Coordinates of C-alpha atoms in Angstrom, one line a residue:
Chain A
X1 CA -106.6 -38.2 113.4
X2 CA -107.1 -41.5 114.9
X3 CA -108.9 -40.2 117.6
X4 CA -111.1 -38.2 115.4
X5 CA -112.8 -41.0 113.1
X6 CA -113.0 -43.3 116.1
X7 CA -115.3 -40.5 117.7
X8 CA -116.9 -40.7 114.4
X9 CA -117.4 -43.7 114.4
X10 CA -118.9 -43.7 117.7
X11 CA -121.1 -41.1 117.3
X12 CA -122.8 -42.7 114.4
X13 CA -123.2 -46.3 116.4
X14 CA -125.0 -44.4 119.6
X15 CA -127.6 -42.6 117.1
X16 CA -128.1 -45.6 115.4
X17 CA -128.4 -47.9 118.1
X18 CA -130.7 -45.5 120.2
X19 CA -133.3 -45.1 117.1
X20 CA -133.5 -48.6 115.9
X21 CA -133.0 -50.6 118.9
X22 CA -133.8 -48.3 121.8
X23 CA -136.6 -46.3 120.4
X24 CA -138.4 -49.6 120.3
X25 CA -138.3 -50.6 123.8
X26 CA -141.4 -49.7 125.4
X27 CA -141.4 -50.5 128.9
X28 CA -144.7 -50.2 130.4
X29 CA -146.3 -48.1 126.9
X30 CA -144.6 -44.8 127.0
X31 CA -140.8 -44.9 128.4
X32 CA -137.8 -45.4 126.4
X33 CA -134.2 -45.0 127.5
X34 CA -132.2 -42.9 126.4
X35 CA -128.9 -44.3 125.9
X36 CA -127.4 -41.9 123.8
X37 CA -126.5 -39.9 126.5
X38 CA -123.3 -42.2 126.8
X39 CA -121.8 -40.7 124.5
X40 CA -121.4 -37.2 126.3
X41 CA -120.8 -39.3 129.3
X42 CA -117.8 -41.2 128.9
X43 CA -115.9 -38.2 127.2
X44 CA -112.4 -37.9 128.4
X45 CA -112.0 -35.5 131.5
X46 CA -110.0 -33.3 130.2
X47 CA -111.6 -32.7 126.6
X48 CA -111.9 -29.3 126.1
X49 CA -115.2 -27.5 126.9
X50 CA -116.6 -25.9 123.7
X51 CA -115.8 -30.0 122.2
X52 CA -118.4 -31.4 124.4
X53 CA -120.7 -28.8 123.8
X54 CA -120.4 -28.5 120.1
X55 CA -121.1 -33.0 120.3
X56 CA -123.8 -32.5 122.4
X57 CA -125.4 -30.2 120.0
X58 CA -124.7 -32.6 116.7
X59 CA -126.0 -35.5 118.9
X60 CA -129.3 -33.8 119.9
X61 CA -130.1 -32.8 116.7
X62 CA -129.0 -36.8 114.8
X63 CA -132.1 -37.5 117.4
X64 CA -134.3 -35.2 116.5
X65 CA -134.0 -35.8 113.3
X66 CA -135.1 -39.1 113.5
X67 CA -137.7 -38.6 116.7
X68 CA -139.3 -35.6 114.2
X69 CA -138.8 -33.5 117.3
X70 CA -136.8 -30.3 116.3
X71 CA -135.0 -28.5 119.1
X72 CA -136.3 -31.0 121.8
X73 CA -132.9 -33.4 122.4
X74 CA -131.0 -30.4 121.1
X75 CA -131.3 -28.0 124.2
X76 CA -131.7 -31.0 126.4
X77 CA -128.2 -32.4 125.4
X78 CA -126.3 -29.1 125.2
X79 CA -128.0 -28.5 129.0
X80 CA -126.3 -31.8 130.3
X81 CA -122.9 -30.9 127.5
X82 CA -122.9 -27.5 130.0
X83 CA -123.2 -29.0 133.1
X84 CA -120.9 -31.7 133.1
X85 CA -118.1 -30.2 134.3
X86 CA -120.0 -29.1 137.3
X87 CA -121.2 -32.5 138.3
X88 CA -117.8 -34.2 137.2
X89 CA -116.1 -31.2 139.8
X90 CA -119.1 -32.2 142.2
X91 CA -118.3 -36.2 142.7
X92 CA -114.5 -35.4 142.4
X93 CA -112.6 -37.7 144.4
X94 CA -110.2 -36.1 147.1
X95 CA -107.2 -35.9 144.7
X96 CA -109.3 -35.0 142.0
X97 CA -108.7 -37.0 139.1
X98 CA -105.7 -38.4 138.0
X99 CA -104.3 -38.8 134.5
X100 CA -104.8 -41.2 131.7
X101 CA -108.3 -42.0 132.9
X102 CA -111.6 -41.8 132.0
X103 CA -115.2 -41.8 133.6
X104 CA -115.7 -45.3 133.6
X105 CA -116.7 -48.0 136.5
X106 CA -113.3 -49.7 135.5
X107 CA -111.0 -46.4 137.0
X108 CA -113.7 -45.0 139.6
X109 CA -115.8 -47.9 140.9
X110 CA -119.4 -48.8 140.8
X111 CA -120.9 -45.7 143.3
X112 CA -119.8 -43.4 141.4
X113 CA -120.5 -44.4 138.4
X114 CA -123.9 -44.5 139.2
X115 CA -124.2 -41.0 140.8
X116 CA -122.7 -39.5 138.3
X117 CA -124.6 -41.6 135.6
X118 CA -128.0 -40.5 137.4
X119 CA -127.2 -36.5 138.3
X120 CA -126.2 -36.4 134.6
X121 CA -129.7 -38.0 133.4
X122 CA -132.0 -36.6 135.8
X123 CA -130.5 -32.7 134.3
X124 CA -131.4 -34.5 130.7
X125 CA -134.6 -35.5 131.7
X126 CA -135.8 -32.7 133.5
X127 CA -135.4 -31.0 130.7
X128 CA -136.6 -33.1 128.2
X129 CA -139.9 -33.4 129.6
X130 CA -140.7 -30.2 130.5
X131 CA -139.6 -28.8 126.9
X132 CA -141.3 -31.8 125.5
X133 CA -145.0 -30.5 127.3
X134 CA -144.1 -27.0 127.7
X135 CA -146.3 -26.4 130.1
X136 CA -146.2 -26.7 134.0
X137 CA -149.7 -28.0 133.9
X138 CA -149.5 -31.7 135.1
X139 CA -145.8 -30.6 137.1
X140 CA -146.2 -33.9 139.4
X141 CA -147.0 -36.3 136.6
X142 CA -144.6 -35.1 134.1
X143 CA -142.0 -34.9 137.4
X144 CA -143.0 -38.6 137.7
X145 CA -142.5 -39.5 134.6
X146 CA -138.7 -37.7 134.5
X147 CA -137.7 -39.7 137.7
X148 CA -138.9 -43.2 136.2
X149 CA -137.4 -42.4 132.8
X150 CA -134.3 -41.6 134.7
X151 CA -134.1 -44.5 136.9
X152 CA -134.6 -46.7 133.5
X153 CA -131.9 -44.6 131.4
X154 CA -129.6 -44.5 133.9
X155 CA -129.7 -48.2 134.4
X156 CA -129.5 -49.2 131.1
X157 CA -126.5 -46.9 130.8
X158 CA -124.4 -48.2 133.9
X159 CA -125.4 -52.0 132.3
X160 CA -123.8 -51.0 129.4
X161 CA -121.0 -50.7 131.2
X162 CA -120.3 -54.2 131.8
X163 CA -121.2 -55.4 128.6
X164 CA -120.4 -53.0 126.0
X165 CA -117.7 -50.6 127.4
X166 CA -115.6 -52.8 129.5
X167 CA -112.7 -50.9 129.9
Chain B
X1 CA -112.7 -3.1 123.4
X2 CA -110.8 -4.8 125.2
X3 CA -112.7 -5.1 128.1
X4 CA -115.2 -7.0 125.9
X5 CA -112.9 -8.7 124.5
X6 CA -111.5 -10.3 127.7
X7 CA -115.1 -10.5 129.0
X8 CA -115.8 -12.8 125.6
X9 CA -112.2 -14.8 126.6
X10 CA -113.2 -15.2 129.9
X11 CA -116.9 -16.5 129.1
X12 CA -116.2 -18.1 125.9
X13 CA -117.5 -21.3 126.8
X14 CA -121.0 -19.8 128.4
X15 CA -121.3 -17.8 125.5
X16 CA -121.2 -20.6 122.9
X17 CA -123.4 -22.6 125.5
X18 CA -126.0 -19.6 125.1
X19 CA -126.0 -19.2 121.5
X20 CA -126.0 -23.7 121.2
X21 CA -129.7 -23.5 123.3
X22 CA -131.0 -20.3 121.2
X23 CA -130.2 -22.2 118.2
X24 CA -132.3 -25.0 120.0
X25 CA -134.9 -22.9 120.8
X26 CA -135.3 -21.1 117.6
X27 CA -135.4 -24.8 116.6
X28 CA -138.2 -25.8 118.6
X29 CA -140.1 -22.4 118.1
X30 CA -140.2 -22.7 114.8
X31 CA -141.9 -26.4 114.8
X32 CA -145.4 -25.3 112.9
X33 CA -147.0 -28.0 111.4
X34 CA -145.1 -26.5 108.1
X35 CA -141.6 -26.6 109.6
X36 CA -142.2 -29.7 110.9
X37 CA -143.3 -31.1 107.1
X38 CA -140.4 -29.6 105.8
X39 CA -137.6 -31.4 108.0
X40 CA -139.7 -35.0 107.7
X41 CA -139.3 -34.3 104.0
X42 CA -136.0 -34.1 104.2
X43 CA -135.2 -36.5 106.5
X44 CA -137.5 -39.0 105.3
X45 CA -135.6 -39.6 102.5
X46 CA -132.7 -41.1 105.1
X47 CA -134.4 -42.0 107.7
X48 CA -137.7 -43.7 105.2
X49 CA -134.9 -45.6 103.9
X50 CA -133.3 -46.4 107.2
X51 CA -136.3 -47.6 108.9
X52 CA -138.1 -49.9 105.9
X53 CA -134.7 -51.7 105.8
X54 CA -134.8 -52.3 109.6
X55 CA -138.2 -53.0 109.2
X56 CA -137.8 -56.1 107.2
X57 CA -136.7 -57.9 110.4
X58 CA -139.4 -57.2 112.5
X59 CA -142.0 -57.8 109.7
X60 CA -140.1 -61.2 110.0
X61 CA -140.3 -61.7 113.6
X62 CA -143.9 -60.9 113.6
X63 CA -145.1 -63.4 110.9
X64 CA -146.9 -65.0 113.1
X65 CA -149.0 -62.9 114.4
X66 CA -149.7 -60.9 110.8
X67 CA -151.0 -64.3 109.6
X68 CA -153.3 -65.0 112.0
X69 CA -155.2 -61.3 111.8
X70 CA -154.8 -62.2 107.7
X71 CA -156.5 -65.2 108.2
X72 CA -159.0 -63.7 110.6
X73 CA -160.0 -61.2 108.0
X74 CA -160.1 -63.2 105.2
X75 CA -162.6 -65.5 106.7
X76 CA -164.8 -62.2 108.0
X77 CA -164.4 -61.0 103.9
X78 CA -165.7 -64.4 102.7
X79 CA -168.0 -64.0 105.0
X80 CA -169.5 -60.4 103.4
X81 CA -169.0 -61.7 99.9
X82 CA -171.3 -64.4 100.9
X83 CA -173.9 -62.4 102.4
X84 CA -173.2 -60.2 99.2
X85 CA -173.6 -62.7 96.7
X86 CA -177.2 -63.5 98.3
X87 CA -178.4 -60.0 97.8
X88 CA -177.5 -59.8 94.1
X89 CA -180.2 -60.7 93.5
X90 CA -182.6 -58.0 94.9
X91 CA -182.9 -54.2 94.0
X92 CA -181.2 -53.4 97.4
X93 CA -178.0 -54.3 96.0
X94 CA -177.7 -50.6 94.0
X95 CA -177.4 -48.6 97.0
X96 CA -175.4 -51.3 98.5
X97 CA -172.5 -51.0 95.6
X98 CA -173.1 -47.1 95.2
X99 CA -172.2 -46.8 98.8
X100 CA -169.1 -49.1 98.7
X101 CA -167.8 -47.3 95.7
X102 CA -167.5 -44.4 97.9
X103 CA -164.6 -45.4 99.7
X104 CA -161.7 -47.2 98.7
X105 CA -158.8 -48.6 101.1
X106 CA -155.3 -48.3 100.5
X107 CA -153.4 -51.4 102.2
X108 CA -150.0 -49.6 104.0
X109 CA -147.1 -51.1 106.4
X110 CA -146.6 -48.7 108.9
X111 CA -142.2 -48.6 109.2
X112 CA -141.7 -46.2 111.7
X113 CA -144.3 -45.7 115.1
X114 CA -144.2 -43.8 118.8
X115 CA -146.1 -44.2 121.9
X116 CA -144.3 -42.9 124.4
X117 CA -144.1 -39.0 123.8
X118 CA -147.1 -36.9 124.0
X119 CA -146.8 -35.8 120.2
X120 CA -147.0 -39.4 118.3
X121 CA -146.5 -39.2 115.0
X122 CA -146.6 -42.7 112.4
X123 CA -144.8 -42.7 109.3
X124 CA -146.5 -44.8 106.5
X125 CA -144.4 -46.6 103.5
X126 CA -147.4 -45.4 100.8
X127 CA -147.4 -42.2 99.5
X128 CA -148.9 -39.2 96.9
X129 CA -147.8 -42.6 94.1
X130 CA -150.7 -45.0 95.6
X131 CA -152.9 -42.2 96.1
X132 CA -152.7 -41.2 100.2
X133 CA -153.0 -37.6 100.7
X134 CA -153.1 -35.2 103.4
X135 CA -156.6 -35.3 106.0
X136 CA -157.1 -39.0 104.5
X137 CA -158.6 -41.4 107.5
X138 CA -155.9 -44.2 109.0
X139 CA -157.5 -47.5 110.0
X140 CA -156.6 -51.0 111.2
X141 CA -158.5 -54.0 112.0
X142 CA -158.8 -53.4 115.0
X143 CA -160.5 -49.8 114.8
X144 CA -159.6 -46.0 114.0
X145 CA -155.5 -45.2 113.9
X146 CA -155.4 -41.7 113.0
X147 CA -155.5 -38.9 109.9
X148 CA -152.8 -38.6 107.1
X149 CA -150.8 -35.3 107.9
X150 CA -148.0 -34.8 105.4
X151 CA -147.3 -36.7 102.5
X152 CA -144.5 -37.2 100.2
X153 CA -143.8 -39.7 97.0
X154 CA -143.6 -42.5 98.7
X155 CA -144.0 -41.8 102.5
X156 CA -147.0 -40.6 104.1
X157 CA -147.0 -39.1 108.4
X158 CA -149.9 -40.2 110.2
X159 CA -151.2 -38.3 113.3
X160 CA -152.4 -41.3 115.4
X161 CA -155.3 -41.0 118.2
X162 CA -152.7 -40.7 120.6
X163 CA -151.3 -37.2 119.8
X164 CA -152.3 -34.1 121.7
X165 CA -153.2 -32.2 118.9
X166 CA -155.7 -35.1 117.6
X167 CA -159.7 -34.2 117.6
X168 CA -162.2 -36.5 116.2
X169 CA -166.0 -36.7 116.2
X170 CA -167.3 -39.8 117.4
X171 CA -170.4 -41.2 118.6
X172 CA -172.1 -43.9 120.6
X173 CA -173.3 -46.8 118.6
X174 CA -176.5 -47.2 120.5
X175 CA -177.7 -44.0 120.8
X176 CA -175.9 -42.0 118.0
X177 CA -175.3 -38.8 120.1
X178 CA -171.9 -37.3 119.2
X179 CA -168.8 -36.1 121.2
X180 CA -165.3 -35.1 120.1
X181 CA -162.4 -37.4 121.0
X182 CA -159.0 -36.7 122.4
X183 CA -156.2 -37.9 124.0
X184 CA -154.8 -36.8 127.5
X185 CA -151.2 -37.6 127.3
X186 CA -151.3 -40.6 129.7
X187 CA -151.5 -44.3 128.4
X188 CA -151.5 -45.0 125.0
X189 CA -154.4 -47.3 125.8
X190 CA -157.0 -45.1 126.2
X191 CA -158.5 -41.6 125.4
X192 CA -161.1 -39.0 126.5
X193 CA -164.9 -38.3 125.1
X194 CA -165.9 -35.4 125.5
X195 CA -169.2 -32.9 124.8
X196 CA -171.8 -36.1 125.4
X197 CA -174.6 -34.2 127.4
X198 CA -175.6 -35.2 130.3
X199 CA -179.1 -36.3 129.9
X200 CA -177.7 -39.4 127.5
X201 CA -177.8 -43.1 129.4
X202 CA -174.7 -44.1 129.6
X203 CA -173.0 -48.2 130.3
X204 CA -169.7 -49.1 130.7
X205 CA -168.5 -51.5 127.5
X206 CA -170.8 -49.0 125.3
X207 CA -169.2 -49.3 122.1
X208 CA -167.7 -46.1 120.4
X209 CA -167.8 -45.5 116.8
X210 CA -167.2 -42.5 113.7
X211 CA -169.7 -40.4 113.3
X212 CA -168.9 -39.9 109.6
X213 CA -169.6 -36.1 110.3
X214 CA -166.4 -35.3 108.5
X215 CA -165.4 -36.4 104.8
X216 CA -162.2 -38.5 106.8
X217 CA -164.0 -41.4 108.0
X218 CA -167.0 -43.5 107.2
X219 CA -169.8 -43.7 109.4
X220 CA -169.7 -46.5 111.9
X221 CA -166.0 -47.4 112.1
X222 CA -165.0 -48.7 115.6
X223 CA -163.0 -46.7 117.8
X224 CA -163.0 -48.4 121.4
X225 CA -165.5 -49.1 124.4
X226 CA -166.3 -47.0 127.5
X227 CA -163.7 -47.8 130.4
X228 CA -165.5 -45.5 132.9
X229 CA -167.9 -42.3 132.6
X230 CA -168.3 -39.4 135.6
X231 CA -170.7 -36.7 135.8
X232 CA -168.8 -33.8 137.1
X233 CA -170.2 -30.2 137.5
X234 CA -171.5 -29.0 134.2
X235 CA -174.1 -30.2 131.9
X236 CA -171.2 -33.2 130.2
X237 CA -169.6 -36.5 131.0
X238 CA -165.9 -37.0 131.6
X239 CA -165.6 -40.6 129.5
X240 CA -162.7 -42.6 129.0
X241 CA -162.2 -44.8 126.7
X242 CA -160.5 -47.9 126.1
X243 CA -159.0 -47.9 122.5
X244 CA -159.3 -51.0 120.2
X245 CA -156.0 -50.2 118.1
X246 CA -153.0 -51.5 119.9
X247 CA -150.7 -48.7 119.0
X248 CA -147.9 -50.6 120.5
X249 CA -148.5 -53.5 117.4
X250 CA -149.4 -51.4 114.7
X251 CA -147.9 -52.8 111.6
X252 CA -150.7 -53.1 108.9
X253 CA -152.8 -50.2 108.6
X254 CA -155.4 -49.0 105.6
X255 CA -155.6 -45.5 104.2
X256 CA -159.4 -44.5 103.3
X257 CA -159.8 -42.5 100.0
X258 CA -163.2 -40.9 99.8
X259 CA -163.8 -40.4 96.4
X260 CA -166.9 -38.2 97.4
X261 CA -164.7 -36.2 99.6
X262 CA -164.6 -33.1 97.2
X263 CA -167.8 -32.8 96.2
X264 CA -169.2 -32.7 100.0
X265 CA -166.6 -30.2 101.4
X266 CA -167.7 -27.9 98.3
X267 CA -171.3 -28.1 99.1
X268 CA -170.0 -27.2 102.9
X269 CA -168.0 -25.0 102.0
X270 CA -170.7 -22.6 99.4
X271 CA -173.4 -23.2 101.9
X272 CA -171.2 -21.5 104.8

């Protein structure tokens, strides 16, 4: 139960904080991080599969509701809510991972916090984009756009890290 | 059956994963310009809320600044009521007031602004209550914002210049020929003209304004100034424009009511 309303709890502070605070960051006119993400990102390895997807779906849509962009964070969140267990099985360390811990810089280091941090944004972004133009007119400048998003996301969310989420 | 039923065991999680993106999908599909209405309205009752009380510290941060355009304008409206007040006199001043009492402005904070995406929508703290309504003209000023889409009591969405599916007929100031404006998707800073033929003379830092075609927007209100122009195959210019509205800043905005708006689009309209 305790778990429960904590994740509650949690869920609510990410959607705020991403459309108050983050939505107003504008670096350079037209990119915004997307910190959100960290909240399918520091789930607990061995949370069961149709959990994470059924959060990444309620997440996606609390943004759209407040981006007015039905649909758009939805499928890009439940994309990266699918594939996390691929990349998570990707960066796995030789003994695979070991109990009581979670995927956090404090258990498994800086690297690969960080890959894992920007595999699990670039899949986000990629998608994000493209849904948001629809189009594959413009492919290099919206792929352009994706990879500096992503390098900004990312970074924000590995600072978060050692500020917010310390252990 | 119980093939299938193993099969749906077996792929349980892919299967919900499939029917999570169709729902997102259907989602996005179904964004018309009516869906999309229908969702603000709802959500604009939360998030309207949400954003005018965030708003409150931001309005307080930028005090400042906001005084400093107030002043500015103040002194320009002093200004005009000077110049007015000297023409009182004279016969000109009928046309003068008949004109003005054509359009009135509708003072508006705008609480909730994007940028960055390539569909930029504004939302508006005035509503149908002080009189905004849908396909009303946005302006600050610094120049042209944008067109009142959807509207509710007290809220009001604003499609801003830079949106995709913004189109606006323009002209150049000097020479009056008109072209339609649009946004490419790129910097919120500037923005395309189209349609000007090619025999027009063209400088860079030509100024763009309305061409009051349409019943949104007076004739003559600034839009921005002419970055670059080239003269690629065909008988146009590719222009871009430098915007005067810093979308980035936008915080006080006016809503133009055309109280002659009816009575031109019915003449349009029966003549058609």
């Amino acid at each position: 139960m305790y778990i429960i309303t904590r994740n509650i709890f949690r869920f609510v502070m990410v959607v705020l904080f991403q459309v108050l605070v983050m939505d107003n960051v504008m670096l350079n006119g037209y990119m915004v991080p997307y910190v959100y993400l960290l909240f399918i990102l520091l789930m607990p390895f061995e949370t069961p599969r149709w959990i994470v997807l059924i959060s990444g779906f309620l997440l996606g849509l609390g943004i759209d509701l407040f981006e007015h962009t039905p649909g758009m964070h939805t499928a890009a969140t439940v994309l990266l809510a699918f594939v996390r267990p691929y990349i998570l099985s990707l960066l796995a360390p030789r003994d695979g991972y070991e109990l009581e811990t979670f995927p956090r810089v404090h258990f498994y280091g800086f690297t690969w916090f960080l890959k894992y941090t920007l595999l699990m944004v670039l899949v986000h972004h990629l998608a994000l984009f493209y849904l948001e133009v629809f189009q594959l007119q413009n492919f290099l400048s919206t792929l352009s756009r994706v990879i500096l998003s992503s390098i900004l996301s990312a970074s924000t969310i590995v600072l978060s890290q050692f500020f917010v989420f310390r252990k | 059956m119980r093939t299938l039923l193993r099969f749906i065991q077996k792929y349980s999680d892919f299967l919900l994963f499939l029917a999570l993106e169709i729902v997102a999908l259907i989602l996005m599909a179904q964004d018309s310009a009516f869906q999309r209405s229908k969702i603000i309205e709802v959500n604009r009752q939360v998030s309207g809320y949400l954003y005018s009380k965030f708003d409150g510290s931001r309005e307080y941060l930028s005090l400042r600044e906001s005084n400093s355009i107030l002043v500015d304008e103040n002194t320009e409206l002093r200004n005009r009521l000077q110049q007015i007040e000297e023409l009182l006199d004279s016969s000109l001043v009928l046309s003068e007031i008949r004109d003005a009492y054509q359009y009135q402005f509708v003072p508006t904070r705008v609480i909730h602004n994007s940028v960055y995406k390539q569909y930029n929508f504004l939302t508006l703290d005035h509503g149908e209550k002080d009189g905004v309504f849908r396909d009303m003209g946005v302006i600050s000023d610094q120049g042209v914002v944008g067109i009142v889409l959807e509207t509710s009591e007290n809220f009001a969405t604003v499609i801003p210049i830079i949106n995709l599916d913004f189109r606006l007929s323009v002209k150049l100031k000097s020479s009056n020929y008109a072209g339609i404006l649009q946004w490419n998707g790129k910097s919120p800073l500037y923005a395309d003209l189209n349609e000007i033929p090619f025999h027009v003379e063209l400088q860079e830092h030509d100024t763009i304004v309305t061409s009051g075609f349409s019943s949104i927007f007076p004739d003559g209100i600034e839009v921005g100034t002419i970055e670059s122009f080239t003269l690629e195959q065909g008988n146009f210019y590719e222009i871009r424009l430098r915007l005067f509205t810093d979308f980035q800043g936008l915080f006080h905005v006016n809503v133009i009511r055309n109280y002659q708006k009816e009575e031109q689009e019915n003449l349009e309209d029966q003549t058609e």
